[in-house]
mmCIF file of C-alpha atoms (C1' of nucleotides) in Angstrom:
data_model
loop_
_atom_site.group_PDB
_atom_site.id
_atom_site.type_symbol
_atom_site.label_atom_id
_atom_site.label_comp_id
_atom_site.label_asym_id
_atom_site.label_seq_id
_atom_site.Cartn_x
_atom_site.Cartn_y
_atom_site.Cartn_z
ATOM 1 C CA MET A 1 78.509 94.417 74.120
ATOM 2 C CA LEU A 2 77.940 97.404 76.306
ATOM 3 C CA ASP A 3 78.383 100.880 75.009
ATOM 4 C CA LYS A 4 81.632 102.323 76.373
ATOM 5 C CA PRO A 5 82.184 105.863 75.131
ATOM 6 C CA ASP A 6 85.627 106.388 76.654
ATOM 7 C CA ALA A 7 87.408 103.086 76.213
ATOM 8 C CA GLU A 8 90.931 103.859 75.065
ATOM 9 C CA CYS A 9 92.875 102.030 77.746
ATOM 10 C CA CYS A 10 90.820 99.516 79.650
ATOM 11 C CA ASP A 11 87.063 99.713 79.753
ATOM 12 C CA TYR A 12 87.111 102.031 82.763
ATOM 13 C CA MET A 13 84.072 100.338 84.289
ATOM 14 C CA HIS A 14 85.738 100.535 87.655
ATOM 15 C CA VAL A 15 86.839 104.151 87.533
ATOM 16 C CA HIS A 16 85.892 106.243 90.530
ATOM 17 C CA ASP A 17 84.548 109.209 88.678
ATOM 18 C CA ASP A 18 84.242 111.375 91.777
ATOM 19 C CA ILE A 19 87.883 110.954 92.706
ATOM 20 C CA VAL A 20 89.076 111.288 89.127
ATOM 21 C CA SER A 21 87.266 114.556 88.566
ATOM 22 C CA LYS A 22 88.364 115.949 91.916
ATOM 23 C CA VAL A 23 91.996 115.135 91.142
ATOM 24 C CA ARG A 24 91.647 116.567 87.681
ATOM 25 C CA CYS A 25 90.582 119.888 89.235
ATOM 26 C CA GLU A 26 93.392 120.058 91.749
ATOM 27 C CA MET A 27 96.185 119.193 89.317
ATOM 28 C CA PRO A 28 98.585 122.049 88.573
ATOM 29 C CA CYS A 29 98.746 123.095 84.961
ATOM 30 C CA ASP A 30 100.873 121.047 82.592
ATOM 31 C CA GLU A 31 103.458 123.792 82.284
ATOM 32 C CA THR A 32 104.149 123.826 86.018
ATOM 33 C CA LEU A 33 104.527 120.067 86.091
ATOM 34 C CA TYR A 34 106.813 120.228 83.104
ATOM 35 C CA ASP A 35 108.999 122.857 84.772
ATOM 36 C CA LEU A 36 109.026 120.833 87.956
ATOM 37 C CA ALA A 37 110.225 117.710 86.178
ATOM 38 C CA ASP A 38 112.855 119.814 84.445
ATOM 39 C CA LEU A 39 114.084 121.092 87.788
ATOM 40 C CA PHE A 40 114.437 117.626 89.268
ATOM 41 C CA LYS A 41 116.076 116.425 86.078
ATOM 42 C CA VAL A 42 118.904 118.802 86.922
ATOM 43 C CA PHE A 43 119.338 117.168 90.327
ATOM 44 C CA GLY A 44 119.193 113.759 88.695
ATOM 45 C CA ASP A 45 122.800 113.479 87.612
ATOM 46 C CA THR A 46 125.737 112.398 89.732
ATOM 47 C CA THR A 47 128.083 115.035 88.381
ATOM 48 C CA ARG A 48 125.675 117.861 89.040
ATOM 49 C CA ILE A 49 124.823 116.577 92.520
ATOM 50 C CA ARG A 50 128.511 116.397 93.292
ATOM 51 C CA ILE A 51 129.017 119.937 92.043
ATOM 52 C CA LEU A 52 126.181 121.181 94.222
ATOM 53 C CA TYR A 53 127.580 119.346 97.210
ATOM 54 C CA VAL A 54 131.004 120.840 96.621
ATOM 55 C CA LEU A 55 129.392 124.270 96.672
ATOM 56 C CA PHE A 56 127.699 123.518 100.008
ATOM 57 C CA GLU A 57 130.953 124.471 101.699
ATOM 58 C CA SER A 58 132.032 127.550 99.814
ATOM 59 C CA GLU A 59 132.084 129.257 96.470
ATOM 60 C CA MET A 60 134.589 127.798 94.084
ATOM 61 C CA CYS A 61 135.992 128.347 90.630
ATOM 62 C CA VAL A 62 135.506 125.997 87.701
ATOM 63 C CA CYS A 63 139.045 124.713 87.869
ATOM 64 C CA ASP A 64 138.809 123.919 91.581
ATOM 65 C CA ILE A 65 135.658 121.923 91.017
ATOM 66 C CA ALA A 66 137.175 120.057 88.106
ATOM 67 C CA GLN A 67 140.152 119.115 90.225
ATOM 68 C CA LEU A 68 138.017 118.049 93.184
ATOM 69 C CA LEU A 69 135.809 115.819 91.080
ATOM 70 C CA SER A 70 138.651 114.591 88.866
ATOM 71 C CA MET A 71 136.821 115.726 85.786
ATOM 72 C CA THR A 72 137.473 117.817 82.699
ATOM 73 C CA GLN A 73 137.121 121.584 82.871
ATOM 74 C CA SER A 74 134.845 121.368 79.858
ATOM 75 C CA ALA A 75 132.515 118.808 81.407
ATOM 76 C CA ILE A 76 132.212 120.888 84.574
ATOM 77 C CA SER A 77 131.610 124.058 82.616
ATOM 78 C CA HIS A 78 128.834 122.443 80.620
ATOM 79 C CA GLN A 79 127.140 121.240 83.781
ATOM 80 C CA LEU A 80 127.545 124.582 85.524
ATOM 81 C CA LYS A 81 125.706 126.130 82.627
ATOM 82 C CA THR A 82 122.803 123.752 83.184
ATOM 83 C CA LEU A 83 122.839 124.488 86.911
ATOM 84 C CA LYS A 84 122.861 128.215 86.280
ATOM 85 C CA GLN A 85 119.963 128.041 83.857
ATOM 86 C CA SER A 86 117.919 126.331 86.554
ATOM 87 C CA LYS A 87 118.935 129.031 89.030
ATOM 88 C CA LEU A 88 120.595 126.502 91.289
ATOM 89 C CA VAL A 89 123.979 128.213 91.158
ATOM 90 C CA LYS A 90 125.107 131.738 90.462
ATOM 91 C CA ALA A 91 128.365 133.076 89.129
ATOM 92 C CA ARG A 92 130.656 135.884 90.205
ATOM 93 C CA ARG A 93 133.533 136.998 88.039
ATOM 94 C CA ASP A 94 136.850 138.056 89.546
ATOM 95 C CA GLY A 95 139.352 138.824 86.845
ATOM 96 C CA LYS A 96 139.863 135.747 84.742
ATOM 97 C CA THR A 97 138.330 133.523 87.357
ATOM 98 C CA VAL A 98 134.614 132.813 87.732
ATOM 99 C CA PHE A 99 133.419 131.756 91.157
ATOM 100 C CA TYR A 100 130.271 129.700 91.442
ATOM 101 C CA SER A 101 128.080 129.343 94.499
ATOM 102 C CA LEU A 102 124.644 128.024 95.414
ATOM 103 C CA ASP A 103 121.948 130.414 94.298
ATOM 104 C CA ASP A 104 119.633 130.045 97.292
ATOM 105 C CA ASP A 105 118.730 127.754 100.155
ATOM 106 C CA HIS A 106 116.152 125.792 98.199
ATOM 107 C CA VAL A 107 119.035 123.786 96.832
ATOM 108 C CA ARG A 108 120.175 122.693 100.285
ATOM 109 C CA ASP A 109 116.615 121.973 101.321
ATOM 110 C CA ILE A 110 115.832 119.826 98.338
ATOM 111 C CA ILE A 111 119.044 117.859 98.572
ATOM 112 C CA ASN A 112 118.647 117.333 102.310
ATOM 113 C CA ARG A 113 115.135 116.022 101.797
ATOM 114 C CA GLY A 114 116.507 113.615 99.260
ATOM 115 C CA ILE A 115 119.173 112.457 101.705
ATOM 116 C CA GLU A 116 116.489 111.885 104.338
ATOM 117 C CA HIS A 117 114.565 109.697 101.942
ATOM 118 C CA ILE A 118 117.419 107.438 100.938
ATOM 119 C CA THR A 119 118.839 107.063 104.451
ATOM 120 C CA GLU A 120 115.629 106.258 106.257
ATOM 121 C CA MET B 1 158.750 126.256 83.084
ATOM 122 C CA LEU B 2 157.669 125.673 86.652
ATOM 123 C CA ASP B 3 157.200 122.228 88.016
ATOM 124 C CA LYS B 4 153.494 121.491 88.334
ATOM 125 C CA PRO B 5 152.919 118.033 89.754
ATOM 126 C CA ASP B 6 149.104 117.926 89.487
ATOM 127 C CA ALA B 7 148.320 119.678 86.253
ATOM 128 C CA GLU B 8 145.644 117.621 84.478
ATOM 129 C CA CYS B 9 143.041 120.308 83.866
ATOM 130 C CA CYS B 10 144.437 123.789 84.147
ATOM 131 C CA ASP B 11 147.634 124.467 85.988
ATOM 132 C CA TYR B 12 145.865 124.798 89.305
ATOM 133 C CA MET B 13 148.143 127.638 90.394
ATOM 134 C CA HIS B 14 145.167 129.438 91.775
ATOM 135 C CA VAL B 15 143.580 126.540 93.659
ATOM 136 C CA HIS B 16 142.718 127.238 97.287
ATOM 137 C CA ASP B 17 144.169 124.127 98.785
ATOM 138 C CA ASP B 18 142.692 124.738 102.214
ATOM 139 C CA ILE B 19 139.148 124.960 100.895
ATOM 140 C CA VAL B 20 139.618 122.098 98.489
ATOM 141 C CA SER B 21 140.840 119.712 101.163
ATOM 142 C CA LYS B 22 138.157 120.802 103.608
ATOM 143 C CA VAL B 23 135.447 120.158 101.028
ATOM 144 C CA ARG B 24 137.022 116.853 100.129
ATOM 145 C CA CYS B 25 136.652 115.744 103.757
ATOM 146 C CA GLU B 26 133.039 116.803 104.118
ATOM 147 C CA MET B 27 131.794 115.208 100.896
ATOM 148 C CA PRO B 28 129.462 112.245 101.383
ATOM 149 C CA CYS B 29 130.714 108.975 99.923
ATOM 150 C CA ASP B 30 130.279 108.406 96.209
ATOM 151 C CA GLU B 31 127.627 105.759 96.747
ATOM 152 C CA THR B 32 125.378 108.159 98.649
ATOM 153 C CA LEU B 33 125.713 110.786 95.958
ATOM 154 C CA TYR B 34 124.993 108.197 93.301
ATOM 155 C CA ASP B 35 121.836 107.060 95.110
ATOM 156 C CA LEU B 36 120.798 110.658 95.584
ATOM 157 C CA ALA B 37 121.106 111.417 91.894
ATOM 158 C CA ASP B 38 119.165 108.250 91.156
ATOM 159 C CA LEU B 39 116.372 109.391 93.435
ATOM 160 C CA PHE B 40 116.058 112.783 91.787
ATOM 161 C CA LYS B 41 116.255 111.149 88.387
ATOM 162 C CA VAL B 42 112.950 109.506 89.257
ATOM 163 C CA PHE B 43 111.374 112.895 89.947
ATOM 164 C CA GLY B 44 112.867 114.215 86.745
ATOM 165 C CA ASP B 45 110.227 113.031 84.332
ATOM 166 C CA THR B 46 106.929 114.686 83.537
ATOM 167 C CA THR B 47 104.960 111.471 83.505
ATOM 168 C CA ARG B 48 106.244 110.369 86.885
ATOM 169 C CA ILE B 49 105.711 113.807 88.421
ATOM 170 C CA ARG B 50 102.170 113.785 87.123
ATOM 171 C CA ILE B 51 101.592 110.327 88.560
ATOM 172 C CA LEU B 52 102.898 111.445 91.942
ATOM 173 C CA TYR B 53 100.714 114.527 91.844
ATOM 174 C CA VAL B 54 97.682 112.437 90.997
ATOM 175 C CA LEU B 55 98.411 110.331 94.066
ATOM 176 C CA PHE B 56 98.592 113.451 96.263
ATOM 177 C CA GLU B 57 94.804 113.331 96.454
ATOM 178 C CA SER B 58 94.100 109.664 96.946
ATOM 179 C CA GLU B 59 95.181 106.171 96.130
ATOM 180 C CA MET B 60 94.315 105.140 92.623
ATOM 181 C CA CYS B 61 94.462 102.129 90.358
ATOM 182 C CA VAL B 62 96.628 101.898 87.258
ATOM 183 C CA CYS B 63 93.718 102.284 84.919
ATOM 184 C CA ASP B 64 92.420 105.415 86.664
ATOM 185 C CA ILE B 65 95.843 107.032 86.369
ATOM 186 C CA ALA B 66 96.135 106.094 82.722
ATOM 187 C CA GLN B 67 92.779 107.658 82.014
ATOM 188 C CA LEU B 68 93.575 110.818 83.983
ATOM 189 C CA LEU B 69 96.860 111.345 82.191
ATOM 190 C CA SER B 70 95.563 110.179 78.802
ATOM 191 C CA MET B 71 98.311 107.620 78.566
ATOM 192 C CA THR B 72 98.674 103.928 77.913
ATOM 193 C CA GLN B 73 98.200 101.436 80.720
ATOM 194 C CA SER B 74 101.554 99.972 79.798
ATOM 195 C CA ALA B 75 103.396 103.262 80.012
ATOM 196 C CA ILE B 76 101.879 103.992 83.417
ATOM 197 C CA SER B 77 102.648 100.518 84.679
ATOM 198 C CA HIS B 78 106.279 100.817 83.631
ATOM 199 C CA GLN B 79 106.616 104.126 85.439
ATOM 200 C CA LEU B 80 104.852 102.866 88.542
ATOM 201 C CA LYS B 81 107.424 100.123 88.704
ATOM 202 C CA THR B 82 110.191 102.721 88.706
ATOM 203 C CA LEU B 83 108.411 104.742 91.373
ATOM 204 C CA LYS B 84 107.908 101.660 93.527
ATOM 205 C CA GLN B 85 111.553 100.672 93.265
ATOM 206 C CA SER B 86 112.519 104.093 94.586
ATOM 207 C CA LYS B 87 110.014 103.691 97.427
ATOM 208 C CA LEU B 88 108.072 106.708 96.284
ATOM 209 C CA VAL B 89 104.814 104.784 95.886
ATOM 210 C CA LYS B 90 103.444 101.596 97.382
ATOM 211 C CA ALA B 91 100.901 99.144 96.047
ATOM 212 C CA ARG B 92 97.867 97.443 97.576
ATOM 213 C CA ARG B 93 96.064 94.678 95.756
ATOM 214 C CA ASP B 94 92.284 94.342 95.900
ATOM 215 C CA GLY B 95 91.134 91.488 93.733
ATOM 216 C CA LYS B 96 92.215 92.176 90.189
ATOM 217 C CA THR B 97 92.849 95.821 90.897
ATOM 218 C CA VAL B 98 96.074 97.249 92.283
ATOM 219 C CA PHE B 99 95.839 100.548 94.114
ATOM 220 C CA TYR B 100 98.881 102.774 94.269
ATOM 221 C CA SER B 101 99.540 105.506 96.804
ATOM 222 C CA LEU B 102 102.406 107.685 97.975
ATOM 223 C CA ASP B 103 104.804 105.728 100.124
ATOM 224 C CA ASP B 104 105.616 108.461 102.629
ATOM 225 C CA ASP B 105 105.584 112.203 103.175
ATOM 226 C CA HIS B 106 109.084 112.755 101.822
ATOM 227 C CA VAL B 107 107.527 112.705 98.389
ATOM 228 C CA ARG B 108 105.231 115.618 99.170
ATOM 229 C CA ASP B 109 108.046 117.490 100.852
ATOM 230 C CA ILE B 110 110.435 117.133 97.991
ATOM 231 C CA ILE B 111 107.872 118.090 95.369
ATOM 232 C CA ASN B 112 106.678 121.065 97.391
ATOM 233 C CA ARG B 113 110.241 122.329 97.738
ATOM 234 C CA GLY B 114 110.591 122.037 94.017
ATOM 235 C CA ILE B 115 107.401 124.010 93.485
ATOM 236 C CA GLU B 116 108.709 126.704 95.814
ATOM 237 C CA HIS B 117 111.853 126.993 93.788
ATOM 238 C CA ILE B 118 110.216 127.366 90.406
ATOM 239 C CA THR B 119 107.497 129.758 91.572
ATOM 240 C CA GLU B 120 109.670 132.146 93.519
ATOM 241 C "C1'" DT C 1 148.649 144.960 70.561
ATOM 242 C "C1'" DA C 2 150.091 140.206 71.462
ATOM 243 C "C1'" DG C 3 150.107 136.306 74.290
ATOM 244 C "C1'" DC C 4 148.418 133.753 78.063
ATOM 245 C "C1'" DC C 5 145.114 131.748 80.931
ATOM 246 C "C1'" DA C 6 140.370 130.629 82.805
ATOM 247 C "C1'" DT C 7 136.164 129.720 81.061
ATOM 248 C "C1'" DA C 8 132.534 128.872 77.516
ATOM 249 C "C1'" DT C 9 130.639 126.531 73.656
ATOM 250 C "C1'" DG C 10 129.440 123.758 69.373
ATOM 251 C "C1'" DA C 11 129.562 119.281 67.127
ATOM 252 C "C1'" DA C 12 129.719 114.457 67.485
ATOM 253 C "C1'" DC C 13 129.314 110.108 69.575
ATOM 254 C "C1'" DA C 14 127.992 106.704 73.053
ATOM 255 C "C1'" DA C 15 124.926 105.563 76.708
ATOM 256 C "C1'" DA C 16 120.639 105.970 79.055
ATOM 257 C "C1'" DT C 17 115.731 106.473 78.908
ATOM 258 C "C1'" DG C 18 110.545 106.462 77.819
ATOM 259 C "C1'" DC C 19 107.081 104.810 74.981
ATOM 260 C "C1'" DT C 20 104.840 101.208 72.075
ATOM 261 C "C1'" DC C 21 103.597 96.685 70.850
ATOM 262 C "C1'" DA C 22 102.956 92.080 71.873
ATOM 263 C "C1'" DT C 23 102.522 88.963 75.327
ATOM 264 C "C1'" DA C 24 102.637 87.046 80.121
ATOM 265 C "C1'" DT C 25 100.827 86.791 84.844
ATOM 266 C "C1'" DG C 26 97.383 86.404 88.274
ATOM 267 C "C1'" DA C 27 92.865 86.811 90.291
ATOM 268 C "C1'" DA C 28 87.852 86.316 89.972
ATOM 269 C "C1'" DA C 29 83.725 84.486 87.669
ATOM 270 C "C1'" DG C 30 81.390 81.281 84.997
ATOM 271 C "C1'" DC D 1 89.264 74.346 83.883
ATOM 272 C "C1'" DT D 2 88.489 78.197 80.846
ATOM 273 C "C1'" DT D 3 87.574 82.886 80.060
ATOM 274 C "C1'" DT D 4 87.939 87.594 81.176
ATOM 275 C "C1'" DC D 5 89.960 91.582 82.866
ATOM 276 C "C1'" DA D 6 93.574 94.410 85.347
ATOM 277 C "C1'" DT D 7 98.202 94.650 85.595
ATOM 278 C "C1'" DA D 8 103.119 93.476 84.528
ATOM 279 C "C1'" DT D 9 106.962 92.895 81.532
ATOM 280 C "C1'" DG D 10 110.411 92.141 77.666
ATOM 281 C "C1'" DA D 11 112.166 93.707 73.210
ATOM 282 C "C1'" DG D 12 112.689 97.289 69.959
ATOM 283 C "C1'" DC D 13 112.941 102.008 68.552
ATOM 284 C "C1'" DA D 14 113.380 106.928 68.802
ATOM 285 C "C1'" DT D 15 114.777 110.651 71.707
ATOM 286 C "C1'" DT D 16 117.448 112.683 75.170
ATOM 287 C "C1'" DT D 17 121.591 113.396 77.566
ATOM 288 C "C1'" DG D 18 126.640 113.574 79.282
ATOM 289 C "C1'" DT D 19 131.169 113.567 77.899
ATOM 290 C "C1'" DT D 20 135.023 114.553 74.799
ATOM 291 C "C1'" DC D 21 137.546 117.208 71.495
ATOM 292 C "C1'" DA D 22 138.510 121.267 69.216
ATOM 293 C "C1'" DT D 23 137.941 125.914 69.288
ATOM 294 C "C1'" DA D 24 136.070 130.500 70.703
ATOM 295 C "C1'" DT D 25 135.617 134.261 74.113
ATOM 296 C "C1'" DG D 26 137.097 137.535 77.361
ATOM 297 C "C1'" DG D 27 140.094 139.540 80.690
ATOM 298 C "C1'" DC D 28 144.752 140.197 82.455
ATOM 299 C "C1'" DT D 29 149.717 141.504 81.714
ATOM 300 C "C1'" DA D 30 153.864 142.471 79.258
#
DNA sequence: TAGCCATATGAACAAATGCTCATATGAAAG
DNA sequence: CTTTCATATGAGCATTTGTTCATATGGCTA
């Protein structure tokens, strides 16, 4: 048996150490990658995508969105909270009504890139 | 009491019917939105994001990735399957080894947009 | 202040998801 | 053909997540 100091998974005999160490250097820190996954997680739900798409056209209040998507006011409100925490939408209060709109153009960009990918 | 024909959520007295019907017209079909959410769902996991980032630099075999991310070969293999199904990575077999790489540049684009958003 | 209305929120439950473990496949070497 | 090694995969389990239901908050208006 050969001595294999780092043999947790396979025996790693074939590993390209140069590439592995180069990649290891260029990887963003774990926190960034975690935040990134968290961001995409927000896009990864049909309800939230539909909400974002609804807001492509104009700002809208919670009740409007609920009606458009045929969903509960509560469900929409919960999801809007998630979207707001990720800075994908922002809120503006007008009396009793709260109007939501897209926070910036990153949202459009990201969604459009996604569309490109699935329709290619 | 007034007659309110479409009062499932709130009473919708305030709904801007013009905007609502305009948005309703411009919405992509449900299937597209479903596929879109499914795509982003794939990006929405730390392990998969890390795998994709690893592949930014060069193609790599399953075992290399497992070592780099300090994870099980099985876990990586399961996730690579997901990534392949979404056409985010592609595989090339060389003997016993399978090398994975990014499928196209949409992946980079989408991830870079995400990075922009979280680091603004 | 009281009542109403739009929105927000907490708890609970069902469904989806990621990892582990054991095992199967498939290719190369003996 | 048998063994070995890299990868793939199915079942099971624990965690996460989205919705519902009931209720709370906060701003108008009478």
